[in-house]
JSON list of C-alpha atoms in Angstrom, two decimals:
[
{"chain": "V", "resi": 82, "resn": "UNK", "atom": "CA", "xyz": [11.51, 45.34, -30.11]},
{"chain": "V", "resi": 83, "resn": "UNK", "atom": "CA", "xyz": [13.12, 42.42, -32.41]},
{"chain": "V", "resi": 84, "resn": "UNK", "atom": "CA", "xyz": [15.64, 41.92, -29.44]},
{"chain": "V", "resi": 85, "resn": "UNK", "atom": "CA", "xyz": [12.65, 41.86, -27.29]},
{"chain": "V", "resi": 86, "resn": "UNK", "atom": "CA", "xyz": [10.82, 39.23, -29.03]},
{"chain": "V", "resi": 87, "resn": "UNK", "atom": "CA", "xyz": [13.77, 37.18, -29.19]},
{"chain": "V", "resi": 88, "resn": "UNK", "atom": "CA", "xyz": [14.93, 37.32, -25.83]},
{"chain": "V", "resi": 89, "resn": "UNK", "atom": "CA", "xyz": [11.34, 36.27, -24.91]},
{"chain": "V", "resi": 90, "resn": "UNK", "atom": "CA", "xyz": [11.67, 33.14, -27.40]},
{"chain": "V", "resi": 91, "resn": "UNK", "atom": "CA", "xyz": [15.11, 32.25, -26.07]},
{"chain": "V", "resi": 92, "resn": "UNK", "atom": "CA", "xyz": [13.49, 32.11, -22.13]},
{"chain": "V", "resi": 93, "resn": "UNK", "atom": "CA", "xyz": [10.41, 30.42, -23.56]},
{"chain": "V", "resi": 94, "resn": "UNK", "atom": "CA", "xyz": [12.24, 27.47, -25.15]},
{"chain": "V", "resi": 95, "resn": "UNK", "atom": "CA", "xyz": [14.82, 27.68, -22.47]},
{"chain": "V", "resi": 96, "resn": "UNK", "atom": "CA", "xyz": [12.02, 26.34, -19.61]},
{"chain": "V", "resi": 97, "resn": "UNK", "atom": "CA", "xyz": [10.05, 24.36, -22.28]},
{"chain": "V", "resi": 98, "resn": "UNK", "atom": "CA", "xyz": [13.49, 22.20, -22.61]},
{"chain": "V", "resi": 99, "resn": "UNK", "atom": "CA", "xyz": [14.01, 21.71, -18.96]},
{"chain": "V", "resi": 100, "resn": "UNK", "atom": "CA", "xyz": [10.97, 21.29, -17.94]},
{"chain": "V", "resi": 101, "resn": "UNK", "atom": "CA", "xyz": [11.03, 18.36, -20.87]},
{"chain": "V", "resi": 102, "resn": "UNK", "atom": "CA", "xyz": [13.84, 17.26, -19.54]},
{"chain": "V", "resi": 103, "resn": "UNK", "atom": "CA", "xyz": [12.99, 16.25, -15.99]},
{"chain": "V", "resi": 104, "resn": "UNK", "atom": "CA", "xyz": [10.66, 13.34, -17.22]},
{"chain": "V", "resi": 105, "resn": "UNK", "atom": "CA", "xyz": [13.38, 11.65, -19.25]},
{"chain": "V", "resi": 106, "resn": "UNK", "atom": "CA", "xyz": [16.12, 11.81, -16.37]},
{"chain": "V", "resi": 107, "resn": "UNK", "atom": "CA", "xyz": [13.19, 9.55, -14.26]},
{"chain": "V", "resi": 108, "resn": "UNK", "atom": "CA", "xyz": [13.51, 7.36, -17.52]},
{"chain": "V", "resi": 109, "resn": "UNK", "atom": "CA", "xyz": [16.96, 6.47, -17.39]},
{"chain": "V", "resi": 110, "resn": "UNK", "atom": "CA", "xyz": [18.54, 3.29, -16.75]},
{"chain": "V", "resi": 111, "resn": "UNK", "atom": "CA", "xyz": [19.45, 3.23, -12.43]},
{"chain": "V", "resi": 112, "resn": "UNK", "atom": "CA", "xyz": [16.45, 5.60, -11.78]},
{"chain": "V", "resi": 113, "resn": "UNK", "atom": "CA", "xyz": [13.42, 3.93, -10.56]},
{"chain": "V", "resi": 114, "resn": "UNK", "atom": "CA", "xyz": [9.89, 4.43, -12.06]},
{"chain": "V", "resi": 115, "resn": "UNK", "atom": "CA", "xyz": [7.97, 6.81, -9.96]},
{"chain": "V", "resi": 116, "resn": "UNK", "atom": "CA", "xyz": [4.60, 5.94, -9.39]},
{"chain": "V", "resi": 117, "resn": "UNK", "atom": "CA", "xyz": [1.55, 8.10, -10.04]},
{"chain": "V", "resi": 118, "resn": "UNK", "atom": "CA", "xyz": [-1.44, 6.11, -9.12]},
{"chain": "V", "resi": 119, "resn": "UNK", "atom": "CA", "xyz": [-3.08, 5.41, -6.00]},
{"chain": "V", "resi": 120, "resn": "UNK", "atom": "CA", "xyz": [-2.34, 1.61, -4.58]},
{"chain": "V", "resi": 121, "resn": "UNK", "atom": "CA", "xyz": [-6.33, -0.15, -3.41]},
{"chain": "V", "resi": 122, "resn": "UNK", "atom": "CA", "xyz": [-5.37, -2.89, -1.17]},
{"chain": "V", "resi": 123, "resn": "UNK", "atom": "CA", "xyz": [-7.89, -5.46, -0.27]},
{"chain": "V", "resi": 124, "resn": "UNK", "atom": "CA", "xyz": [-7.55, -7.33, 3.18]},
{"chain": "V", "resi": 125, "resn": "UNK", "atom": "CA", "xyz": [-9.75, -10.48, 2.88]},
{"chain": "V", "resi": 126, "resn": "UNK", "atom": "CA", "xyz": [-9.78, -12.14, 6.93]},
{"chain": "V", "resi": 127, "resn": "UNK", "atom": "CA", "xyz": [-11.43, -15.59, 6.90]},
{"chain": "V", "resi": 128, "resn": "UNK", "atom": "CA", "xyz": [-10.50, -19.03, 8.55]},
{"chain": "V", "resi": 129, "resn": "UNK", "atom": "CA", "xyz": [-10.61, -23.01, 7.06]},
{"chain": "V", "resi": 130, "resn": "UNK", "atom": "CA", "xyz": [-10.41, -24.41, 10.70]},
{"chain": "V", "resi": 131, "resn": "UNK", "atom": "CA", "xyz": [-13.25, -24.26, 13.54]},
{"chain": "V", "resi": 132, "resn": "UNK", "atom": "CA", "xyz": [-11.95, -22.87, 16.53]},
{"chain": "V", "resi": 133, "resn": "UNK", "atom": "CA", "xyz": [-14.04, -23.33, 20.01]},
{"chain": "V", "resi": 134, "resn": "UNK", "atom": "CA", "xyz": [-11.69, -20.61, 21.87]},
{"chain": "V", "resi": 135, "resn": "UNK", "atom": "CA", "xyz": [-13.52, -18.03, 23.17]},
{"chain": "V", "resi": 136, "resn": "UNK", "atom": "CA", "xyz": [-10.44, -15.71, 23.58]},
{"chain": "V", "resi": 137, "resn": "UNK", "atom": "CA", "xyz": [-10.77, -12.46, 22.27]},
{"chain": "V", "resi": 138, "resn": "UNK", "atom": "CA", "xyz": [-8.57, -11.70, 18.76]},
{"chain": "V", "resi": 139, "resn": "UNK", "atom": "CA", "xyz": [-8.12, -8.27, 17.59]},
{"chain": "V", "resi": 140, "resn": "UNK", "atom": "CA", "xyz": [-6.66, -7.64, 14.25]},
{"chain": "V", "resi": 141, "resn": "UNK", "atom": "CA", "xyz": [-5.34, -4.33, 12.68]},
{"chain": "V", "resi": 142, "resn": "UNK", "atom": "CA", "xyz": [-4.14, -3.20, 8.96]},
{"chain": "V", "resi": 143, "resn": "UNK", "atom": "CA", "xyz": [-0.68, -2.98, 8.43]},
{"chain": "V", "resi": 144, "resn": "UNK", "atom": "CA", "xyz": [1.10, -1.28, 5.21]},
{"chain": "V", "resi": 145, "resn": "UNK", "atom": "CA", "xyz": [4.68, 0.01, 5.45]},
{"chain": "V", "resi": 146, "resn": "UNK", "atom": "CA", "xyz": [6.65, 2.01, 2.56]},
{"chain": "V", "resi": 147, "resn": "UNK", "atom": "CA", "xyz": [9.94, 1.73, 3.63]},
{"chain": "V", "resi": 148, "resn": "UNK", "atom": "CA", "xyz": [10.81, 3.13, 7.15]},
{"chain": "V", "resi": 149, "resn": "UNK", "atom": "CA", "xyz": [7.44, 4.58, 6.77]},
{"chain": "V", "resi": 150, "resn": "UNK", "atom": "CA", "xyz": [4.45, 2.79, 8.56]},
{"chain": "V", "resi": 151, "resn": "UNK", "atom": "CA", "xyz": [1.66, 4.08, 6.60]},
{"chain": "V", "resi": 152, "resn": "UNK", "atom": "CA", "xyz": [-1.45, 2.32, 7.75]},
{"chain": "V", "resi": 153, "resn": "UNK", "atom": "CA", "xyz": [-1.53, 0.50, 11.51]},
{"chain": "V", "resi": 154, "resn": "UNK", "atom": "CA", "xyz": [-5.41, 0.78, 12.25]},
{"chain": "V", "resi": 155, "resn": "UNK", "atom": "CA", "xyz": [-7.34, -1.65, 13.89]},
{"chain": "V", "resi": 156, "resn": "UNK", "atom": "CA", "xyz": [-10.24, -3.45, 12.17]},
{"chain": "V", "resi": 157, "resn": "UNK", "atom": "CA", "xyz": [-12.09, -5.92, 14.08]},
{"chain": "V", "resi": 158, "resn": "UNK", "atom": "CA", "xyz": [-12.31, -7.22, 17.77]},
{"chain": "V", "resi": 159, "resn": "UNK", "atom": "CA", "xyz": [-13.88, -10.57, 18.00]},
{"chain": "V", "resi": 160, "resn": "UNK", "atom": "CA", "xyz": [-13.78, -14.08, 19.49]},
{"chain": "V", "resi": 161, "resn": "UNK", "atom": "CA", "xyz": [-11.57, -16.72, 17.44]},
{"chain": "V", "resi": 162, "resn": "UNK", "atom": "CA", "xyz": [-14.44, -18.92, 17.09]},
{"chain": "V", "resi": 163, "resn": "UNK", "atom": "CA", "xyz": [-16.37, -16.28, 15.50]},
{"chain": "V", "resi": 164, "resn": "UNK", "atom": "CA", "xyz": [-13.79, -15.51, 12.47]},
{"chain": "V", "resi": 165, "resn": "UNK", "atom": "CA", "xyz": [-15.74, -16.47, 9.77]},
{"chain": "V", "resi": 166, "resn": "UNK", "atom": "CA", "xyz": [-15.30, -19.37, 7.17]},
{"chain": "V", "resi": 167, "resn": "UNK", "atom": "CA", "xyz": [-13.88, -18.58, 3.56]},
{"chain": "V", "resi": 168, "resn": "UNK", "atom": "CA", "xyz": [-17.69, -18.06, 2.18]},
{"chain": "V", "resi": 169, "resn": "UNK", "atom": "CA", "xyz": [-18.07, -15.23, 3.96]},
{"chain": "V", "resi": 170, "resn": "UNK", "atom": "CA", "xyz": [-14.90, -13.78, 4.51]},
{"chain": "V", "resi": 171, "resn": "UNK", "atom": "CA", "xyz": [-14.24, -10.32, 5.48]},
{"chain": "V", "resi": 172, "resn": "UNK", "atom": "CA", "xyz": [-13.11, -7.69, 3.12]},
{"chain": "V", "resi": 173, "resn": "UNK", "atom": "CA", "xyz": [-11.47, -4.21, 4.24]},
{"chain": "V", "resi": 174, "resn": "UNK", "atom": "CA", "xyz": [-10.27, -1.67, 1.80]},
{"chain": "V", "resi": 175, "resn": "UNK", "atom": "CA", "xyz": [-7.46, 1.08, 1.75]},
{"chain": "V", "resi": 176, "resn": "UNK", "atom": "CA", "xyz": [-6.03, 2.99, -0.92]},
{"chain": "V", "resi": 177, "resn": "UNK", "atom": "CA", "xyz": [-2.69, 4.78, -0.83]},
{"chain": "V", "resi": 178, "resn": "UNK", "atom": "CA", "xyz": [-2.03, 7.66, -2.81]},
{"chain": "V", "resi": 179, "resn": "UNK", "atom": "CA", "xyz": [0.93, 7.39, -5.21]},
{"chain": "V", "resi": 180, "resn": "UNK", "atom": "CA", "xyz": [4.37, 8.48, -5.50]},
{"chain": "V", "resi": 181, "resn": "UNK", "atom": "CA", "xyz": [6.25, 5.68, -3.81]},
{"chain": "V", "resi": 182, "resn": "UNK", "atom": "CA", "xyz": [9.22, 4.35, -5.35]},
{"chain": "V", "resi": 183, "resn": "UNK", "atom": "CA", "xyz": [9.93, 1.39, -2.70]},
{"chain": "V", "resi": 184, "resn": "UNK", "atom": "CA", "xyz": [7.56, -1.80, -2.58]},
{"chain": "V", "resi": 185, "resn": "UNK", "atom": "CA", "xyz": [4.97, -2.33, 0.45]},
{"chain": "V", "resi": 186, "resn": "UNK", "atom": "CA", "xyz": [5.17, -4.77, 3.14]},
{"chain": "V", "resi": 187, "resn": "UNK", "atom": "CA", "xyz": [1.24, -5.09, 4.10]},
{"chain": "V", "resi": 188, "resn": "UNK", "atom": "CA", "xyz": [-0.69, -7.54, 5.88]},
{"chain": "V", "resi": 189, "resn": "UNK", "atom": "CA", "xyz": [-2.22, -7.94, 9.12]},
{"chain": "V", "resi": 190, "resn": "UNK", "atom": "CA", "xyz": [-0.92, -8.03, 12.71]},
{"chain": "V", "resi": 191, "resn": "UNK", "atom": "CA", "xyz": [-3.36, -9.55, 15.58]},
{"chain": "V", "resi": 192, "resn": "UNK", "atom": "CA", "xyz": [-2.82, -9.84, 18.85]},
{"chain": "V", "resi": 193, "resn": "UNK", "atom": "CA", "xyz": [-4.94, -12.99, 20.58]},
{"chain": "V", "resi": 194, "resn": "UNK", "atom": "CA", "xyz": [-5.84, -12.00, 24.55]},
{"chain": "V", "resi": 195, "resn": "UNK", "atom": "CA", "xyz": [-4.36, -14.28, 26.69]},
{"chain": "V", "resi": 196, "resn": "UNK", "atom": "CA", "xyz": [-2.05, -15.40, 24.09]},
{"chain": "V", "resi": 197, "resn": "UNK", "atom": "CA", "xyz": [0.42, -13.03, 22.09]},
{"chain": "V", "resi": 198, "resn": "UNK", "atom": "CA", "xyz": [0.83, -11.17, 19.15]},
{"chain": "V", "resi": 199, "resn": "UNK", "atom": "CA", "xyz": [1.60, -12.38, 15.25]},
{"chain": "V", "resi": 200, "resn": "UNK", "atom": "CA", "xyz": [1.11, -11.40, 12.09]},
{"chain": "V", "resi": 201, "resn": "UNK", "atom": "CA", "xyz": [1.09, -12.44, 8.27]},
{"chain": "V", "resi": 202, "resn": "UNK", "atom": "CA", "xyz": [2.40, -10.17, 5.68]},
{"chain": "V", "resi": 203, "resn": "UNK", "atom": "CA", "xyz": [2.94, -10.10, 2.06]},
{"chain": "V", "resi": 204, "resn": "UNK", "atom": "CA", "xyz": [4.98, -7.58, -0.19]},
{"chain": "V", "resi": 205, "resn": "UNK", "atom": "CA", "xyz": [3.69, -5.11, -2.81]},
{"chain": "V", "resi": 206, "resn": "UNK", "atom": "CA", "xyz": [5.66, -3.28, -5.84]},
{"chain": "V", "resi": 207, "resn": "UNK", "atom": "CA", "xyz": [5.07, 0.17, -5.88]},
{"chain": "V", "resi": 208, "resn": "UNK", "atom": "CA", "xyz": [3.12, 1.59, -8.41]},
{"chain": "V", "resi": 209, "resn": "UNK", "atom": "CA", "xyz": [1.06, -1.37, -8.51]},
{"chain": "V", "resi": 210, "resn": "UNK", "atom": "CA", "xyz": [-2.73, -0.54, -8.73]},
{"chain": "V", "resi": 211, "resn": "UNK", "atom": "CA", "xyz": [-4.00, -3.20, -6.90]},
{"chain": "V", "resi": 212, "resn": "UNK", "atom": "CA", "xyz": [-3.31, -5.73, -4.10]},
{"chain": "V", "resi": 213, "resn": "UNK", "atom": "CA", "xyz": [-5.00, -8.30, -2.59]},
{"chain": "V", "resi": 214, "resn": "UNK", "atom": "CA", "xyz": [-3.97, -9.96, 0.98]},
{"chain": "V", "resi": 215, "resn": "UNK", "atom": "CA", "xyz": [-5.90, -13.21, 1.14]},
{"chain": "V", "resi": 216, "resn": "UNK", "atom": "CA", "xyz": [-5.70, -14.16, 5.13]},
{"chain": "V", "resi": 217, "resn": "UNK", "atom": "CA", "xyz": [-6.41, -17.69, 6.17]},
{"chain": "V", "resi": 218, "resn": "UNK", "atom": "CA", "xyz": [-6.16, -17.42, 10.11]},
{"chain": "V", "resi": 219, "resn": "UNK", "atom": "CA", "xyz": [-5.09, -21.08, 11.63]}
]
């Protein structure tokens, strides 16, 4: 029974120092941080210029982890004239769960009829908890 008890202390502190252990490898020097936190982004869409096109402008949510493309949704359809002014700029949100260990490339992509497509991105570290992308279409 002594042998027993032992035994049972001996695979006890056996998992108890491995399972210990795989937080401090993450900690070492050459091993990146892992993130644990979700990621809000905020997309603010606004102009400073007055447009008098009439042509149609849609715009969509990028974010990208990696080779990963995470988020590619689109937001709004509208005419460029209509994109409103920075008083009352437009504000979409997204959060990404956590667990990312490379930074974000996020910003917006738009395609303008008539015209062609852009876009205006930004970067993001991971395990940042929050991120705004401040759009001033021109």
């Amino acid at each position: 029974m002594n042998t027993k008890f032992l035994s049972l202390l001996l695979i006890v502190g056996l998992m108890n120092f491995y399972s210990c252990k795989k937080n401090n490898e993450q900690e070492q020097p050459g091993n990146p941080p892992v993130a644990t936190g979700s990621t809000k982004f905020k997309f603010y869409l606004y102009t400073t210029q007055t447009f008098s096109e009439s042509n149609l402008v849609n715009f969509r949510m990028y974010i990208r982890n990696g080779q990963n493309i995470l988020v590619d949704s689109s937001l709004i359809t509208m005419r460029v004239k209509d994109i409103p002014n920075a008083d009352n700029k437009l504000l979409f949100v997204r959060s990404i769960p956590g667990g990312y260990q490379e930074n974000f490339k996020v910003g917006f992509v738009y395609t303008i009829e008539n015209v062609g497509i852009s876009w205006y991105f930004d970067s993001c570290m991971a395990g940042v908890e929050e991120k705004t992308i401040d759009f001033n279409f021109r």
